[in-house]
Amino acid sequence: MNLRGGMISVLALACLLAPIALAAQEAESSARAQASSSADQKRGASLPVLNQQQRRGEALFVQNCPLCHIPSKQKKTLGIQGPVLRGMYGEDADQDSLWQIIEQGIPGKMPAFRFTLDSKQIDDVIAFLKAGAPSKTPGVAN
Amino acid sequence: MKRSSICHLITLLAALACAGWNSAKAASPATGLMGVVKSADRKPLEGVPVSAKAQGSTITTSVYTNQSGEYYFPPLPGGQYQMWAQTVGFELTRAEQTVSPGKKIQQDFTLKPFAEAWKQLSDAEWFASLPDDTAADRKMKRVLLYNCGTCHNSGFVLEKRFTPADWGLIISRMSRISGSYDPPYGLDCCGGVSYPGGDQIPGGGKFAKAMLDDENKPIGAERRILEFYKNDIIDYLSRVRGPESSPLKLNPFPRATGESAAIVVTEYDIPSKDGRTLGRLDPKSGLTTQFRLTSDGATVRNDKPYYHNNEFRDGSDWSRGQRVSYQEEGQHDLILGRDGYVYLSPSIGVGLDPQGNIWYGNDMAVKFDAKAEKLTPFPLPKGWPIFYNGKDIDSRGNFWAAELNGAYRLNPKTGEYTEFKSRSPLGRPYGLTVDSEDNVWFAQIAIDTLGYVDGATGEVGEVKLPPIDDEEMSAADRAVGWGWTMNQPLYGKGPRRLRADMKGDSLWVCEYFGGRLAKIDIHAKKVTEYKLPGWYRYAYPYEPVVDKNHTVWFSLGNADALGRFDPATAKFTFYPLPTRGANGRHIDVDNTHATPEIWVPYDAAGKVARIQFRSPS
């Protein structure tokens, strides 16, 4: 399997699920209460510093992706948990493959974001993923 | 001078002194940070928020321009400030200024047109911009309102565009999530226990006909609603937010004028936290100290909490689009302590006892002794459902919490919990509050019913809200059964949280889905309702609070605004908030000032806000 094909396979696995709605607001608080850990401060201290583009990408990521790609007990129970993207990609990840998945989606599994994100925004998301996707998204022990 | 005149003069001077800078100044001061905001064609822009944040500070201060486009800030600490001004249809424009106390600093802004103004809309403005010409379209707007808004800022959904197949994929997943909370079957429905009533449905009775999901598991009340509207929702979203040209008619609300623009909004960044950590915000410094309850019952203090802020997702730049509740580490509830601090609860529902201690909790009550700085847990008996949202303290110092079956009372002296069961089953108790006569009220959001525990007798009663009968819906819509917290029938109102006038005999309730305020006479149990005007119908009123003047203030989850209702005149006033996608939830009032000040936590934007009121210029 060549690099590009391998990357697409990894991404296909990673994008098994489409963005989904979150739990009810009141349940969110409960989830936040129970899922987060006391490692917040330690984790915060260990997070890499993101550049401007990566920070834009982080914002777009948490606005469009975490509903599948951030784990939760509920999603696992329901069988709709997508793989965690954190740390999955490095600097050498294939740009075209990432682009294709985000833009085109995976029929029946992940929606295409080509009508929602413009090319600059997709670049920003990829920059964030390549930085290790170190999002400390609220409410989840990622 | 006559003695009475002297008394009047003293009273007047005292009143002016008490009113202080925040509410008394009508004209721009001689010193401080100020300027004019104009459009590119040199016309003054009214109602534009201008914000300033000092380097390294957690505090953002925002003021609004008057009809001449002029703005001025209250006295700010000296320092290097980032400034910005923006409004729908105009680019966010930035500036930097060095503030020195006692000096006048002029910073004017010229705002250029912004072509993608739809990105800047508030959630309610999104609804105002959707097609509205046919009865079917008007109904579908409400279907979205009743099925998406517990979890999502509406703009979060509507800013996206997908193919019909992809919308179908998403809504199918939504349905599974709804089913997770589905009474009586959902795994997360019932406070951590299996619902003992078996097939019982919200309000009583059983389903007339069974419905099964893909895995042959029974579908309950909530998911039935989403499944009933599922294809309509997919068709509608595919039309209004599909790949083809969107039939949106950009319809931003008019910018604030007069009284609505005469405010100072101070927003405080809040640090990361977990479910066992109480925050204590010092409004003077903007710094938060955290107190964490460890598993062995110890209290750990942290004076340097971690902040995970990102300016691209904190709502300060409206063109970055809408937030979702998980996007920033938001704050759902707060309460003002008696010690000048603002307490940031780690879970929904928080109370203040007569000694000034803070109470909150999710799976058990936790008391924070504000003087000793110590957290004490009060475990629930094993097997009891954990708390739902609302918590409060009665005049005797008992802690109350909403729960699956009604309400719990905890006697802090003995640690004993007592359950008060609601008359109707599965009403989904949500908000809870204590009124001026120690009656405890809980909103049963699923069945448009308010339960109460009589403060004198302990007897439980109910007050029913009438169904919506003045909006278009078919017989089939009216035949849809009760839901839960995430999906509700179109005739439902969704009483969410409630607060009493502690100097009167009224209870006020926010009808989240119905877009109304309800007043309940705590003696006669009479219900009077007030519809939010215009597009605020779509604004998700979440929680009211009543100030010392009997004025009702309420948070709006979907409008980036603060609501005010004067019961004497039945007049609504709305005040803008400078953060987009804030999702205001809880609310509290500071009655220690001559003009009460309001505090609103942002559940989706990582800040809490204080709103102060000036006299309009």
Short mmCIF file of C-alpha atoms in Angstrom, two decimals, chain B residues 87-433:
data_model
loop_
_atom_site.label_atom_id
_atom_site.label_comp_id
_atom_site.label_asym_id
_atom_site.label_seq_id
_atom_site.Cartn_x
_atom_site.Cartn_y
_atom_site.Cartn_z
CA THR B 87 -21.43 44.87 13.95
CA VAL B 88 -23.37 42.73 11.52
CA GLY B 89 -22.55 43.75 7.97
CA PHE B 90 -19.31 45.52 8.90
CA GLU B 91 -15.78 44.18 9.32
CA LEU B 92 -14.31 43.78 12.74
CA THR B 93 -11.79 46.61 13.04
CA ARG B 94 -8.95 46.56 15.55
CA ALA B 95 -6.81 49.16 17.27
CA GLU B 96 -4.28 49.42 20.08
CA GLN B 97 -4.12 52.09 22.74
CA THR B 98 -2.15 52.83 25.86
CA VAL B 99 -4.44 53.84 28.67
CA SER B 100 -3.17 56.12 31.40
CA PRO B 101 -5.62 56.99 34.17
CA GLY B 102 -6.59 60.66 34.12
CA LYS B 103 -5.81 61.16 30.44
CA LYS B 104 -8.14 61.44 27.51
CA ILE B 105 -7.51 58.87 24.78
CA GLN B 106 -9.40 59.18 21.52
CA GLN B 107 -9.76 56.11 19.30
CA ASP B 108 -12.11 56.41 16.34
CA PHE B 109 -13.14 53.49 14.16
CA THR B 110 -14.19 53.38 10.53
CA LEU B 111 -15.93 50.12 9.71
CA LYS B 112 -15.84 48.75 6.20
CA PRO B 113 -18.71 46.65 4.80
CA PHE B 114 -18.40 42.90 5.36
CA ALA B 115 -19.67 40.80 2.47
CA GLU B 116 -20.28 37.59 4.43
CA ALA B 117 -22.54 39.14 7.02
CA TRP B 118 -24.42 35.86 7.51
CA LYS B 119 -21.40 34.58 9.42
CA GLN B 120 -21.97 37.26 12.03
CA LEU B 121 -25.61 36.52 12.78
CA SER B 122 -26.78 35.57 16.21
CA ASP B 123 -28.78 32.38 16.54
CA ALA B 124 -32.15 34.12 16.65
CA GLU B 125 -31.10 36.22 13.62
CA TRP B 126 -30.53 32.98 11.75
CA PHE B 127 -34.14 32.08 12.41
CA ALA B 128 -35.23 35.54 11.33
CA SER B 129 -33.36 35.04 8.05
CA LEU B 130 -34.91 31.70 7.14
CA PRO B 131 -37.82 31.54 4.64
CA ASP B 132 -41.04 32.53 6.32
CA ASP B 133 -43.59 32.98 3.57
CA THR B 134 -45.59 29.79 3.92
CA ALA B 135 -47.23 28.04 6.83
CA ALA B 136 -45.07 25.00 6.13
CA ASP B 137 -41.85 27.02 6.37
CA ARG B 138 -42.97 28.73 9.53
CA LYS B 139 -43.76 25.39 11.08
CA MET B 140 -40.41 23.93 10.09
CA LYS B 141 -38.62 26.75 11.84
CA ARG B 142 -40.37 25.75 15.00
CA VAL B 143 -39.66 22.08 14.36
CA LEU B 144 -35.95 22.96 14.32
CA LEU B 145 -36.41 25.10 17.41
CA TYR B 146 -38.07 22.24 19.30
CA ASN B 147 -35.62 19.55 18.23
CA CYS B 148 -32.12 21.02 18.03
CA GLY B 149 -31.80 23.81 20.55
CA THR B 150 -31.21 22.05 23.83
CA CYS B 151 -27.76 21.00 22.62
CA HIS B 152 -26.95 23.43 19.84
CA ASN B 153 -26.74 27.11 19.29
CA SER B 154 -29.04 27.37 16.26
CA GLY B 155 -26.38 29.09 14.19
CA PHE B 156 -24.09 26.14 14.75
CA VAL B 157 -26.53 24.02 12.75
CA LEU B 158 -27.63 26.60 10.21
CA GLU B 159 -24.22 27.92 9.23
CA LYS B 160 -23.37 24.51 7.78
CA ARG B 161 -24.39 23.23 4.36
CA PHE B 162 -24.67 19.58 3.38
CA THR B 163 -26.21 17.40 0.72
CA PRO B 164 -29.56 15.71 1.49
CA ALA B 165 -27.73 12.42 2.03
CA ASP B 166 -25.36 13.99 4.52
CA TRP B 167 -28.12 15.82 6.38
CA GLY B 168 -29.88 12.46 6.54
CA LEU B 169 -26.78 10.85 7.98
CA ILE B 170 -26.47 13.54 10.60
CA ILE B 171 -30.12 13.56 11.65
CA SER B 172 -30.09 9.78 11.96
CA ARG B 173 -27.20 10.06 14.37
CA MET B 174 -29.05 12.79 16.21
CA SER B 175 -31.95 10.43 16.64
CA ARG B 176 -29.72 7.88 18.31
CA ILE B 177 -28.44 10.51 20.68
CA SER B 178 -32.01 11.52 21.52
CA GLY B 179 -32.76 7.89 22.21
CA SER B 180 -29.98 7.76 24.75
CA TYR B 181 -31.97 10.14 26.94
CA ASP B 182 -35.29 8.66 26.01
CA PRO B 183 -37.76 8.06 28.77
CA PRO B 184 -38.44 5.44 29.90
CA TYR B 185 -35.80 3.36 28.07
CA GLY B 186 -32.76 5.56 27.48
CA LEU B 187 -29.57 4.64 29.28
CA ASP B 188 -29.02 8.22 30.39
CA CYS B 189 -32.65 9.05 30.97
CA CYS B 190 -33.20 8.62 34.61
CA GLY B 191 -30.51 9.93 36.88
CA GLY B 192 -28.33 6.85 36.73
CA VAL B 193 -31.06 4.33 37.56
CA SER B 194 -33.40 2.18 35.52
CA TYR B 195 -36.77 3.82 35.50
CA PRO B 196 -38.88 1.79 37.91
CA GLY B 197 -42.12 2.60 36.14
CA GLY B 198 -41.37 0.29 33.21
CA ASP B 199 -43.22 1.48 30.13
CA GLN B 200 -44.64 4.58 31.75
CA ILE B 201 -44.41 7.74 29.62
CA PRO B 202 -44.01 11.39 30.59
CA GLY B 203 -47.06 12.55 32.47
CA GLY B 204 -48.49 9.07 32.96
CA GLY B 205 -49.96 6.28 30.83
CA LYS B 206 -48.27 4.03 28.28
CA PHE B 207 -47.55 4.22 24.58
CA ALA B 208 -50.52 3.19 22.46
CA LYS B 209 -48.23 1.37 20.05
CA ALA B 210 -44.67 0.10 20.37
CA MET B 211 -41.89 1.50 18.18
CA LEU B 212 -38.58 -0.32 17.72
CA ASP B 213 -35.21 0.90 16.53
CA ASP B 214 -32.78 -0.88 14.17
CA GLU B 215 -31.73 -3.18 16.99
CA ASN B 216 -35.31 -3.99 17.97
CA LYS B 217 -35.03 -1.94 21.11
CA PRO B 218 -38.10 0.10 22.11
CA ILE B 219 -38.08 3.78 21.23
CA GLY B 220 -39.33 6.15 23.91
CA ALA B 221 -41.00 9.52 24.08
CA GLU B 222 -38.22 11.78 22.89
CA ARG B 223 -36.92 9.86 19.92
CA ARG B 224 -40.47 9.31 18.70
CA ILE B 225 -40.74 13.05 18.13
CA LEU B 226 -37.52 13.29 16.17
CA GLU B 227 -38.47 10.27 14.10
CA PHE B 228 -41.88 11.80 13.41
CA TYR B 229 -40.28 14.95 11.96
CA LYS B 230 -37.07 13.38 10.66
CA ASN B 231 -37.80 13.41 6.93
CA ASP B 232 -39.30 16.89 7.12
CA ILE B 233 -36.18 18.15 8.87
CA ILE B 234 -33.87 16.57 6.30
CA ASP B 235 -35.91 18.01 3.41
CA TYR B 236 -36.03 21.44 4.99
CA LEU B 237 -32.34 21.64 5.88
CA SER B 238 -31.43 20.35 2.42
CA ARG B 239 -33.45 23.18 0.91
CA VAL B 240 -32.40 26.06 3.12
CA ARG B 241 -28.85 24.87 3.90
CA GLY B 242 -28.05 22.52 1.03
CA PRO B 243 -25.52 22.76 -1.79
CA GLU B 244 -27.79 24.89 -3.93
CA SER B 245 -28.26 28.60 -3.53
CA SER B 246 -29.70 29.22 -0.07
CA PRO B 247 -33.03 31.08 0.14
CA LEU B 248 -31.88 33.11 3.13
CA LYS B 249 -33.01 36.70 3.45
CA LEU B 250 -30.45 38.31 5.70
CA ASN B 251 -32.44 39.78 8.56
CA PRO B 252 -30.23 41.05 11.39
CA PHE B 253 -31.98 42.66 14.32
CA PRO B 254 -31.85 46.47 14.53
CA ARG B 255 -28.83 47.60 16.50
CA ALA B 256 -29.37 48.65 20.08
CA THR B 257 -30.48 52.21 20.72
CA GLY B 258 -31.13 54.41 23.73
CA GLU B 259 -31.49 52.48 26.97
CA SER B 260 -30.48 49.19 25.36
CA ALA B 261 -27.14 50.64 24.27
CA ALA B 262 -26.44 52.43 27.55
CA ILE B 263 -24.67 49.52 29.19
CA VAL B 264 -21.21 48.45 30.21
CA VAL B 265 -20.52 44.76 29.76
CA THR B 266 -17.53 43.35 31.60
CA GLU B 267 -16.60 39.85 30.49
CA TYR B 268 -14.24 37.63 32.46
CA ASP B 269 -12.34 34.75 30.90
CA ILE B 270 -12.78 31.62 32.95
CA PRO B 271 -10.21 28.86 33.44
CA SER B 272 -10.51 25.18 32.63
CA LYS B 273 -12.15 23.08 35.28
CA ASP B 274 -13.43 19.63 35.96
CA GLY B 275 -16.62 18.38 37.53
CA ARG B 276 -15.31 18.58 41.07
CA THR B 277 -13.84 22.07 40.91
CA LEU B 278 -15.55 25.20 42.15
CA GLY B 279 -14.24 28.51 40.82
CA ARG B 280 -14.12 31.73 42.81
CA LEU B 281 -13.82 34.78 40.61
CA ASP B 282 -12.59 38.08 42.00
CA PRO B 283 -14.37 40.72 39.88
CA LYS B 284 -11.76 43.32 40.75
CA SER B 285 -8.73 41.42 39.53
CA GLY B 286 -10.48 39.09 37.09
CA LEU B 287 -8.57 36.19 38.59
CA THR B 288 -10.14 32.90 39.55
CA THR B 289 -9.11 30.66 42.42
CA GLN B 290 -10.22 27.07 42.21
CA PHE B 291 -11.17 24.67 44.98
CA ARG B 292 -11.27 21.00 44.14
CA LEU B 293 -12.85 18.23 46.14
CA THR B 294 -10.58 15.19 46.01
CA SER B 295 -11.87 11.64 46.13
CA ASP B 296 -10.79 11.33 49.76
CA GLY B 297 -12.78 14.42 50.74
CA ALA B 298 -9.94 16.93 50.95
CA THR B 299 -10.09 20.45 49.51
CA VAL B 300 -7.27 21.49 47.21
CA ARG B 301 -6.79 25.17 46.42
CA ASN B 302 -5.33 26.31 43.11
CA ASP B 303 -4.49 29.98 42.62
CA LYS B 304 -3.07 29.53 39.14
CA PRO B 305 -5.65 27.61 37.13
CA TYR B 306 -5.06 26.76 33.50
CA TYR B 307 -6.78 28.85 30.82
CA HIS B 308 -7.30 27.27 27.43
CA ASN B 309 -8.42 30.27 25.47
CA ASN B 310 -8.43 30.70 21.72
CA GLU B 311 -9.45 34.06 20.31
CA PHE B 312 -10.76 32.37 17.18
CA ARG B 313 -13.39 30.44 19.07
CA ASP B 314 -14.33 32.62 22.03
CA GLY B 315 -17.04 34.57 20.19
CA SER B 316 -15.18 37.89 20.30
CA ASP B 317 -14.88 37.93 16.50
CA TRP B 318 -18.40 37.44 15.18
CA SER B 319 -17.23 36.52 11.70
CA ARG B 320 -15.77 33.28 13.08
CA GLY B 321 -19.25 31.78 13.17
CA GLN B 322 -21.31 30.18 15.84
CA ARG B 323 -20.29 28.22 18.87
CA VAL B 324 -21.47 24.89 20.13
CA SER B 325 -21.71 24.05 23.74
CA TYR B 326 -18.56 22.00 23.76
CA GLN B 327 -16.53 24.50 21.79
CA GLU B 328 -15.22 26.64 24.59
CA GLU B 329 -15.12 25.69 28.19
CA GLY B 330 -18.21 27.60 29.07
CA GLN B 331 -19.79 28.36 32.40
CA HIS B 332 -23.35 27.21 32.92
CA ASP B 333 -24.14 28.51 36.38
CA LEU B 334 -22.76 31.10 38.76
CA ILE B 335 -23.85 32.70 41.99
CA LEU B 336 -22.83 35.90 43.75
CA GLY B 337 -21.40 35.27 47.18
CA ARG B 338 -21.83 37.52 50.16
CA ASP B 339 -18.08 38.09 50.20
CA GLY B 340 -17.86 39.98 46.90
CA TYR B 341 -16.72 36.96 44.93
CA VAL B 342 -18.55 35.28 42.08
CA TYR B 343 -18.74 31.51 42.42
CA LEU B 344 -18.53 29.35 39.31
CA SER B 345 -20.30 26.07 39.86
CA PRO B 346 -18.87 22.95 38.21
CA SER B 347 -22.38 21.63 37.56
CA ILE B 348 -25.85 22.98 36.87
CA GLY B 349 -27.64 24.43 39.85
CA VAL B 350 -26.09 26.37 42.70
CA GLY B 351 -27.38 27.88 45.91
CA LEU B 352 -26.33 30.25 48.68
CA ASP B 353 -27.27 29.44 52.27
CA PRO B 354 -28.05 31.92 55.06
CA GLN B 355 -24.45 31.70 56.31
CA GLY B 356 -23.04 32.61 52.91
CA ASN B 357 -21.90 29.10 52.00
CA ILE B 358 -22.13 27.89 48.42
CA TRP B 359 -23.96 24.66 47.55
CA TYR B 360 -23.94 22.68 44.34
CA GLY B 361 -23.66 19.11 43.16
CA ASN B 362 -24.39 16.51 40.54
CA ASP B 363 -24.28 13.11 42.20
CA MET B 364 -24.20 14.49 45.75
CA ALA B 365 -24.55 17.83 47.47
CA VAL B 366 -21.34 19.73 48.10
CA LYS B 367 -21.03 22.66 50.48
CA PHE B 368 -18.28 25.24 50.18
CA ASP B 369 -17.65 26.99 53.45
CA ALA B 370 -16.69 30.39 52.09
CA LYS B 371 -14.83 31.46 55.23
CA ALA B 372 -12.97 28.25 55.96
CA GLU B 373 -12.49 27.60 52.21
CA LYS B 374 -13.47 23.98 52.71
CA LEU B 375 -15.60 21.67 50.59
CA THR B 376 -17.83 19.11 52.32
CA PRO B 377 -19.69 16.36 50.44
CA PHE B 378 -23.10 15.03 51.45
CA PRO B 379 -23.48 11.66 49.65
CA LEU B 380 -26.84 10.49 48.39
CA PRO B 381 -28.13 7.17 49.68
CA LYS B 382 -27.03 4.34 47.39
CA GLY B 383 -29.36 3.64 44.49
CA TRP B 384 -31.08 7.00 44.56
CA PRO B 385 -31.23 8.84 41.23
CA ILE B 386 -28.64 11.60 41.02
CA PHE B 387 -29.66 15.23 40.87
CA TYR B 388 -31.17 16.95 37.89
CA ASN B 389 -30.53 20.61 37.23
CA GLY B 390 -32.07 22.95 39.78
CA LYS B 391 -30.77 23.50 43.31
CA ASP B 392 -31.64 26.01 45.99
CA ILE B 393 -31.57 26.61 49.73
CA ASP B 394 -34.59 27.35 51.90
CA SER B 395 -34.65 29.86 54.74
CA ARG B 396 -33.80 27.12 57.27
CA GLY B 397 -30.67 26.21 55.40
CA ASN B 398 -31.94 22.99 53.84
CA PHE B 399 -30.50 22.10 50.44
CA TRP B 400 -33.01 21.20 47.72
CA ALA B 401 -32.37 19.56 44.36
CA ALA B 402 -34.54 18.50 41.43
CA GLU B 403 -34.42 14.79 40.64
CA LEU B 404 -36.13 12.13 38.56
CA ASN B 405 -39.14 11.72 40.81
CA GLY B 406 -39.53 15.28 42.03
CA ALA B 407 -37.25 16.92 44.57
CA TYR B 408 -34.84 16.03 47.36
CA ARG B 409 -34.37 17.93 50.58
CA LEU B 410 -31.13 17.57 52.47
CA ASN B 411 -30.88 18.49 56.11
CA PRO B 412 -27.25 19.59 56.41
CA LYS B 413 -27.22 19.01 60.16
CA THR B 414 -28.05 15.32 59.87
CA GLY B 415 -27.03 14.58 56.28
CA GLU B 416 -30.45 13.04 55.74
CA TYR B 417 -32.14 13.26 52.36
CA THR B 418 -35.93 13.22 51.97
CA GLU B 419 -37.68 12.70 48.65
CA PHE B 420 -40.82 14.59 47.68
CA LYS B 421 -42.43 12.82 44.73
CA SER B 422 -44.17 14.81 42.05
CA ARG B 423 -47.80 14.09 41.37
CA SER B 424 -47.20 13.38 37.70
CA PRO B 425 -44.61 10.74 36.77
CA LEU B 426 -41.70 11.40 34.43
CA GLY B 427 -42.24 15.13 34.14
CA ARG B 428 -38.49 15.61 34.00
CA PRO B 429 -37.92 18.00 36.90
CA TYR B 430 -35.49 20.63 35.69
CA GLY B 431 -35.20 24.01 37.41
CA LEU B 432 -35.89 24.31 41.14
CA THR B 433 -36.28 27.33 43.34
#
